[in-house]
């Protein structure tokens, strides 16, 4: 089995997938962060392909940055105003210990907070 890194975003206050959210992936090194990929979530709040897979999934420290503020700014309340949000970007830093495993990093987000975990 080949390892892979995947993510998805669920918007908790509406109970729906967060379609159209920009997500960037960085690999962190002692010299700084290197951007590896950028993608946008699909209608199911997922990406159409893994962020990393196979030989590209190396042991090391990575960071996913979810553009939550921009996503909420594009949403409107029933009165037509932008959805107010406390968050701008949500960074999730994590470690890949085995390039043969599946690492799934979901984000559960609401205008005032978020949660994440290692999923399956």
PDB file of C-alpha atoms in Angstrom:
ATOM      1  CA  UNK A   1       0.000   0.000   0.000  1.00  0.00           C
ATOM      2  CA  UNK A   2       1.241   3.442  -0.891  1.00  0.00           C
ATOM      3  CA  UNK A   3       0.923   6.296   1.590  1.00  0.00           C
ATOM      4  CA  UNK A   4      -1.138   9.390   0.960  1.00  0.00           C
ATOM      5  CA  UNK A   5      -2.216  12.663   2.559  1.00  0.00           C
ATOM      6  CA  UNK A   6      -5.831  13.774   2.268  1.00  0.00           C
ATOM      7  CA  UNK A   7      -8.100  16.370   3.874  1.00  0.00           C
ATOM      8  CA  UNK A   8     -11.666  17.576   3.931  1.00  0.00           C
ATOM      9  CA  UNK A   9     -13.520  20.516   5.473  1.00  0.00           C
ATOM     10  CA  UNK A  10     -16.938  20.506   7.126  1.00  0.00           C
ATOM     11  CA  UNK A  11     -18.714  23.725   8.109  1.00  0.00           C
ATOM     12  CA  UNK A  12     -20.276  22.996  11.493  1.00  0.00           C
ATOM     13  CA  UNK A  13     -22.783  25.819  11.881  1.00  0.00           C
ATOM     14  CA  UNK A  14     -24.536  24.815   8.651  1.00  0.00           C
ATOM     15  CA  UNK A  15     -23.740  21.114   8.875  1.00  0.00           C
ATOM     16  CA  UNK A  16     -22.436  21.001   5.308  1.00  0.00           C
ATOM     17  CA  UNK A  17     -19.211  20.405   3.376  1.00  0.00           C
ATOM     18  CA  UNK A  18     -17.157  23.564   2.844  1.00  0.00           C
ATOM     19  CA  UNK A  19     -17.069  23.593  -0.955  1.00  0.00           C
ATOM     20  CA  UNK A  20     -14.682  26.057  -2.585  1.00  0.00           C
ATOM     21  CA  UNK A  21     -12.212  26.551   0.286  1.00  0.00           C
ATOM     22  CA  UNK A  22      -8.576  27.091  -0.685  1.00  0.00           C
ATOM     23  CA  UNK A  23      -6.058  24.844   1.078  1.00  0.00           C
ATOM     24  CA  UNK A  24      -2.254  25.122   0.842  1.00  0.00           C
ATOM     25  CA  UNK A  25       0.265  22.480   1.890  1.00  0.00           C
ATOM     26  CA  UNK A  26       3.754  23.356   3.143  1.00  0.00           C
ATOM     27  CA  UNK A  27       6.687  21.221   4.194  1.00  0.00           C
ATOM     28  CA  UNK A  28       8.566  22.805   7.074  1.00  0.00           C
ATOM     29  CA  UNK A  29      12.343  22.637   7.284  1.00  0.00           C
ATOM     30  CA  UNK A  30      14.939  24.342   9.497  1.00  0.00           C
ATOM     31  CA  UNK A  31      15.394  26.849   6.656  1.00  0.00           C
ATOM     32  CA  UNK A  32      11.683  27.672   6.499  1.00  0.00           C
ATOM     33  CA  UNK A  33       8.457  26.501   4.893  1.00  0.00           C
ATOM     34  CA  UNK A  34       8.225  25.362   1.278  1.00  0.00           C
ATOM     35  CA  UNK A  35       4.858  25.449  -0.464  1.00  0.00           C
ATOM     36  CA  UNK A  36       4.174  22.089  -2.104  1.00  0.00           C
ATOM     37  CA  UNK A  37       0.581  22.272  -3.284  1.00  0.00           C
ATOM     38  CA  UNK A  38      -2.515  24.419  -3.342  1.00  0.00           C
ATOM     39  CA  UNK A  39      -6.006  23.129  -4.070  1.00  0.00           C
ATOM     40  CA  UNK A  40      -9.665  24.003  -3.605  1.00  0.00           C
ATOM     41  CA  UNK A  41     -12.245  21.777  -1.956  1.00  0.00           C
ATOM     42  CA  UNK A  42     -14.935  20.260  -4.161  1.00  0.00           C
ATOM     43  CA  UNK A  43     -18.714  20.079  -3.548  1.00  0.00           C
ATOM     44  CA  UNK A  44     -18.137  17.386  -0.911  1.00  0.00           C
ATOM     45  CA  UNK A  45     -15.573  19.551   0.954  1.00  0.00           C
ATOM     46  CA  UNK A  46     -12.776  17.231  -0.187  1.00  0.00           C
ATOM     47  CA  UNK A  47      -9.954  17.560  -2.676  1.00  0.00           C
ATOM     48  CA  UNK A  48     -10.186  15.748  -5.994  1.00  0.00           C
ATOM     49  CA  UNK A  49      -6.836  14.030  -5.408  1.00  0.00           C
ATOM     50  CA  UNK A  50      -4.499  13.412  -2.464  1.00  0.00           C
ATOM     51  CA  UNK A  51      -2.224  16.319  -1.592  1.00  0.00           C
ATOM     52  CA  UNK A  52       0.700  13.897  -1.537  1.00  0.00           C
ATOM     53  CA  UNK A  53       0.904  10.230  -2.475  1.00  0.00           C
ATOM     54  CA  UNK A  54       3.434   7.481  -2.988  1.00  0.00           C
ATOM     55  CA  UNK A  55       7.059   8.610  -3.124  1.00  0.00           C
ATOM     56  CA  UNK A  56       6.058  12.258  -2.570  1.00  0.00           C
ATOM     57  CA  UNK A  57       4.864  11.500   0.980  1.00  0.00           C
ATOM     58  CA  UNK A  58       8.106  11.857   2.909  1.00  0.00           C
ATOM     59  CA  UNK A  59       8.746  11.650   6.628  1.00  0.00           C
ATOM     60  CA  UNK A  60       8.783  15.156   8.064  1.00  0.00           C
ATOM     61  CA  UNK A  61       6.744  18.066   9.335  1.00  0.00           C
ATOM     62  CA  UNK A  62       4.004  19.599   7.218  1.00  0.00           C
ATOM     63  CA  UNK A  63       1.447  22.350   7.564  1.00  0.00           C
ATOM     64  CA  UNK A  64      -1.961  22.687   5.957  1.00  0.00           C
ATOM     65  CA  UNK A  65      -3.282  26.251   5.800  1.00  0.00           C
ATOM     66  CA  UNK A  66      -7.029  26.598   5.286  1.00  0.00           C
ATOM     67  CA  UNK A  67      -8.255  29.992   3.990  1.00  0.00           C
ATOM     68  CA  UNK A  68     -11.276  30.143   6.283  1.00  0.00           C
ATOM     69  CA  UNK A  69     -11.682  33.942   6.329  1.00  0.00           C
ATOM     70  CA  UNK A  70     -11.852  34.256   2.537  1.00  0.00           C
ATOM     71  CA  UNK A  71     -14.293  31.348   2.386  1.00  0.00           C
ATOM     72  CA  UNK A  72     -16.650  32.904   4.953  1.00  0.00           C
ATOM     73  CA  UNK A  73     -16.322  36.346   3.343  1.00  0.00           C
ATOM     74  CA  UNK A  74     -17.726  34.860   0.136  1.00  0.00           C
ATOM     75  CA  UNK A  75     -20.775  33.497   2.022  1.00  0.00           C
ATOM     76  CA  UNK A  76     -23.813  35.616   2.806  1.00  0.00           C
ATOM     77  CA  UNK A  77     -26.275  35.670   5.662  1.00  0.00           C
ATOM     78  CA  UNK A  78     -30.021  35.606   5.004  1.00  0.00           C
ATOM     79  CA  UNK A  79     -29.894  39.429   5.020  1.00  0.00           C
ATOM     80  CA  UNK A  80     -27.203  39.513   2.310  1.00  0.00           C
ATOM     81  CA  UNK A  81     -24.228  40.482   4.503  1.00  0.00           C
ATOM     82  CA  UNK A  82     -20.984  38.517   4.607  1.00  0.00           C
ATOM     83  CA  UNK A  83     -20.810  35.891   7.338  1.00  0.00           C
ATOM     84  CA  UNK A  84     -18.742  37.415  10.170  1.00  0.00           C
ATOM     85  CA  UNK A  85     -15.777  35.295  11.183  1.00  0.00           C
ATOM     86  CA  UNK A  86     -13.148  35.417  13.874  1.00  0.00           C
ATOM     87  CA  UNK A  87     -10.701  33.272  11.884  1.00  0.00           C
ATOM     88  CA  UNK A  88      -8.650  34.266   8.857  1.00  0.00           C
ATOM     89  CA  UNK A  89      -6.442  31.246   8.250  1.00  0.00           C
ATOM     90  CA  UNK A  90      -6.301  27.972  10.114  1.00  0.00           C
ATOM     91  CA  UNK A  91      -2.820  26.395  10.117  1.00  0.00           C
ATOM     92  CA  UNK A  92      -2.550  22.741  11.097  1.00  0.00           C
ATOM     93  CA  UNK A  93       1.022  21.539  11.642  1.00  0.00           C
ATOM     94  CA  UNK A  94       1.574  17.786  11.840  1.00  0.00           C
ATOM     95  CA  UNK A  95       4.231  15.142  11.416  1.00  0.00           C
ATOM     96  CA  UNK A  96       4.407  12.320   8.883  1.00  0.00           C
ATOM     97  CA  UNK A  97       6.202   9.442  10.590  1.00  0.00           C
ATOM     98  CA  UNK A  98       5.651   6.726   7.963  1.00  0.00           C
ATOM     99  CA  UNK A  99       5.347   7.459   4.241  1.00  0.00           C
ATOM    100  CA  UNK A 100       3.430   4.214   3.700  1.00  0.00           C
ATOM    101  CA  UNK A 101       0.438   5.209   5.854  1.00  0.00           C
ATOM    102  CA  UNK A 102      -2.703   7.183   5.042  1.00  0.00           C
ATOM    103  CA  UNK A 103      -2.770  10.524   6.834  1.00  0.00           C
ATOM    104  CA  UNK A 104      -6.158  12.231   6.756  1.00  0.00           C
ATOM    105  CA  UNK A 105      -6.419  15.700   8.314  1.00  0.00           C
ATOM    106  CA  UNK A 106     -10.028  16.919   8.456  1.00  0.00           C
ATOM    107  CA  UNK A 107     -11.027  20.413   9.527  1.00  0.00           C
ATOM    108  CA  UNK A 108     -14.310  21.099  11.287  1.00  0.00           C
ATOM    109  CA  UNK A 109     -14.886  24.849  11.144  1.00  0.00           C
ATOM    110  CA  UNK A 110     -17.395  27.449  12.315  1.00  0.00           C
ATOM    111  CA  UNK A 111     -17.190  31.260  12.249  1.00  0.00           C
ATOM    112  CA  UNK A 112     -15.723  31.367  15.758  1.00  0.00           C
ATOM    113  CA  UNK A 113     -13.584  28.236  16.029  1.00  0.00           C
ATOM    114  CA  UNK A 114     -12.345  24.952  14.613  1.00  0.00           C
ATOM    115  CA  UNK A 115     -11.303  21.422  15.462  1.00  0.00           C
ATOM    116  CA  UNK A 116      -9.092  18.891  13.727  1.00  0.00           C
ATOM    117  CA  UNK A 117      -7.823  15.366  14.287  1.00  0.00           C
ATOM    118  CA  UNK A 118      -6.060  12.533  12.494  1.00  0.00           C
ATOM    119  CA  UNK A 119      -8.813  10.780  10.607  1.00  0.00           C
ATOM    120  CA  UNK A 120      -8.874   7.590   8.596  1.00  0.00           C
TER     121      UNK A 120
END
